[in-house]
CSV table of C-alpha atoms in Angstrom, one decimal:
chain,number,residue,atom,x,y,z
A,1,UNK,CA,11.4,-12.2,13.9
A,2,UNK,CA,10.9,-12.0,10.6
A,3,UNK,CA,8.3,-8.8,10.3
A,4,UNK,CA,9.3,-5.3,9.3
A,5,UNK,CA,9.6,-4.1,12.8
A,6,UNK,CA,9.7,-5.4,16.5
A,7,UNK,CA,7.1,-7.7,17.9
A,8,UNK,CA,6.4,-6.3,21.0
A,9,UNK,CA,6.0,-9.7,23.1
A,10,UNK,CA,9.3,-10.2,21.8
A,11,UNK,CA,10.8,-6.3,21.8
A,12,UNK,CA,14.4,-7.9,22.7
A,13,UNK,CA,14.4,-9.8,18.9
A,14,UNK,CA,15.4,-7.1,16.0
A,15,UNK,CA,13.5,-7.0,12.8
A,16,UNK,CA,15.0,-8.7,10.0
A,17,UNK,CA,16.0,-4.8,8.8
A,18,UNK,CA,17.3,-4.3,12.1
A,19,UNK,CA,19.8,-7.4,11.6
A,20,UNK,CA,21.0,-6.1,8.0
A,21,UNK,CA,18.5,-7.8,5.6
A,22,UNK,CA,16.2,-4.7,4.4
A,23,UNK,CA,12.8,-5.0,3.0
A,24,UNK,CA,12.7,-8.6,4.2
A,25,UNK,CA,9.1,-8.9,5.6
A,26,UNK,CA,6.9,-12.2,6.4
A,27,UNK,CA,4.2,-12.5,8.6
A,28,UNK,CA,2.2,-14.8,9.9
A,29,UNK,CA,-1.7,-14.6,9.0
A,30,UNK,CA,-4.6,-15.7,9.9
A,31,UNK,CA,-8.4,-14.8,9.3
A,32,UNK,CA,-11.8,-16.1,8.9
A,33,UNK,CA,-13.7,-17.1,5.3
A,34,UNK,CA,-16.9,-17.8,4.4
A,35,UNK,CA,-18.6,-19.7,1.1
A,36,UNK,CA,-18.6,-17.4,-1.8
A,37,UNK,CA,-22.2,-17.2,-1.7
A,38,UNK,CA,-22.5,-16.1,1.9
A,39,UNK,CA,-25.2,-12.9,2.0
A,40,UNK,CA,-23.1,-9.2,2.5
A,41,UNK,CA,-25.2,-8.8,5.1
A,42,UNK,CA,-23.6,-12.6,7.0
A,43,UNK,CA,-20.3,-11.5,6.1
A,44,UNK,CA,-20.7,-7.7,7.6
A,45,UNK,CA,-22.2,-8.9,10.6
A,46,UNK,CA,-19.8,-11.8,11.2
A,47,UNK,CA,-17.0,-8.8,10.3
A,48,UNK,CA,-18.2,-6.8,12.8
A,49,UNK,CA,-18.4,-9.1,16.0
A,50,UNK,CA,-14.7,-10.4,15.2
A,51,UNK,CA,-13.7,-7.5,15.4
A,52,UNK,CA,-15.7,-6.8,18.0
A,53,UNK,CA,-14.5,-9.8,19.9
A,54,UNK,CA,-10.5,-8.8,19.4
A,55,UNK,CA,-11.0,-5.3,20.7
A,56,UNK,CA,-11.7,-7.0,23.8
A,57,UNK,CA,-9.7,-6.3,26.7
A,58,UNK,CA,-9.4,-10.0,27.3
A,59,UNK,CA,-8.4,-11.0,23.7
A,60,UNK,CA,-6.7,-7.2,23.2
A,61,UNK,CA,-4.1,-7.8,26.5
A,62,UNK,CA,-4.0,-11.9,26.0
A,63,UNK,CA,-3.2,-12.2,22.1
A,64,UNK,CA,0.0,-9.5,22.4
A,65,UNK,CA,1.1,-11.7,25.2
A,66,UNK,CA,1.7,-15.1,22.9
A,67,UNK,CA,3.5,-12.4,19.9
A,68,UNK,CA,0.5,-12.1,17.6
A,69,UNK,CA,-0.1,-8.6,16.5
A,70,UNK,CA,-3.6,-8.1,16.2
A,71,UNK,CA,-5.5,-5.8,13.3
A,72,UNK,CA,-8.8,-6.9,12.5
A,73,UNK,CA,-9.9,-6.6,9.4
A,74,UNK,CA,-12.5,-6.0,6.7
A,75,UNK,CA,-14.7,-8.4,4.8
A,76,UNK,CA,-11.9,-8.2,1.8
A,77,UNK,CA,-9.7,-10.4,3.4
A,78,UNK,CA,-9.7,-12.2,-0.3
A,79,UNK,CA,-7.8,-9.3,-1.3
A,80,UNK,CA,-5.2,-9.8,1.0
A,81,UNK,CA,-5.1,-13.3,0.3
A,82,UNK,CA,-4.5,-12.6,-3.5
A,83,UNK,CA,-2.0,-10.1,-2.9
A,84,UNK,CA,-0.1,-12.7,-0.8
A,85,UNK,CA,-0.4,-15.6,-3.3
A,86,UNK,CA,0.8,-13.0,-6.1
A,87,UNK,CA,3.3,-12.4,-3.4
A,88,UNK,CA,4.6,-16.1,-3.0
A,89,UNK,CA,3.6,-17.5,-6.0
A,90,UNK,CA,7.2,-16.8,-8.2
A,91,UNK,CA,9.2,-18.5,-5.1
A,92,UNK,CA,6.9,-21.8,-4.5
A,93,UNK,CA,7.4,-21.9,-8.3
A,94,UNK,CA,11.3,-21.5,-8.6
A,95,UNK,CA,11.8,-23.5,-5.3
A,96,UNK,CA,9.6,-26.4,-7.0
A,97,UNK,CA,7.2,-26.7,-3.8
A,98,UNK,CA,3.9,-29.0,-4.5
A,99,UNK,CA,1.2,-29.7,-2.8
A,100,UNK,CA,0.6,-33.6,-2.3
A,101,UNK,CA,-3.4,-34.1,-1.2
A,102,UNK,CA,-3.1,-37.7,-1.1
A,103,UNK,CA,-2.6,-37.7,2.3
A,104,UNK,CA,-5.4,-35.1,3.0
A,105,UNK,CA,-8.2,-36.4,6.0
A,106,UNK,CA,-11.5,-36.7,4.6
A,107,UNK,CA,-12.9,-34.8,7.7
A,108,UNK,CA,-10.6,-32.0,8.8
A,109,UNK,CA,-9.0,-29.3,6.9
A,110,UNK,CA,-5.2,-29.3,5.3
A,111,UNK,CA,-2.4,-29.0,7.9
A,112,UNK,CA,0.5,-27.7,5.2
A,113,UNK,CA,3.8,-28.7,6.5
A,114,UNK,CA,7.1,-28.9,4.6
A,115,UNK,CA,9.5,-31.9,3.5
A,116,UNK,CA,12.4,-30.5,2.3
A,117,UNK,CA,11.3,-28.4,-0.6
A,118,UNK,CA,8.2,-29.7,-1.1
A,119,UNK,CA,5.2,-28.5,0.4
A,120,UNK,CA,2.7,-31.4,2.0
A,121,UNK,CA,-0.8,-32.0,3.4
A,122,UNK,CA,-0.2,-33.4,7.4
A,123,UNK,CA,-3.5,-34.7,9.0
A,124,UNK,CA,-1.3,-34.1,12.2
A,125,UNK,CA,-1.1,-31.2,14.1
């Protein structure tokens, strides 16, 4: 595990401070994104029935069970995003990582895999 503290699916794991590497903290994300020129109103509403949706006690009791940690959000998700590309962008730039398109499917959206040290687009999944 490589979050802050224990995953509870996974409570037998330590956190990576736990197994003597502190402030070491990555996690997974994942959220929802609209056109920039969605109406506030589409974006609240959509806000509000995911979040809706995940306090659930089918999604609340089922997502916990395959280790995701669920939150919810707020329609500044782009914040996070920023904050996480400020985060990663020194390492992707000192490790050399680039993104190669050329094998990007027309249709479906980029699967970003690794090679190596270089970071590609897989149409695979």
């Amino acid at each position: 595990m490589t979050s802050a503290r224990r995953v509870p699916a996974f409570a037998e794991l330590p956190a990576m401070a736990e197994a003597g590497v502190p402030g070491f903290d990555v996690a997974a994300w994942a959220g929802i994104m609209v056109p920039a020129a969605t109406p506030k109103a589409v974006i609240a509403r959509l806000n509000a029935e995911v979040n809706k949706a995940l306090a659930t006690p089918a999604l609340a009791e089922r997502l916990p069970e395959l280790g995701l940690q669920v939150a919810g959000g707020t329609p500044e998700f782009g914040e996070h995003i920023r904050r996480e590309a400020a985060r990663w962008a020194g390492v992707v730039k000192k490790a050399g990582i680039k993104a190669d398109w050329s094998r990007q499917p027309a249709a479906r959206g980029p699967w970003l895999t690794t090679r190596g040290s270089r970071l590609v687009a897989d149409g695979s999944q």
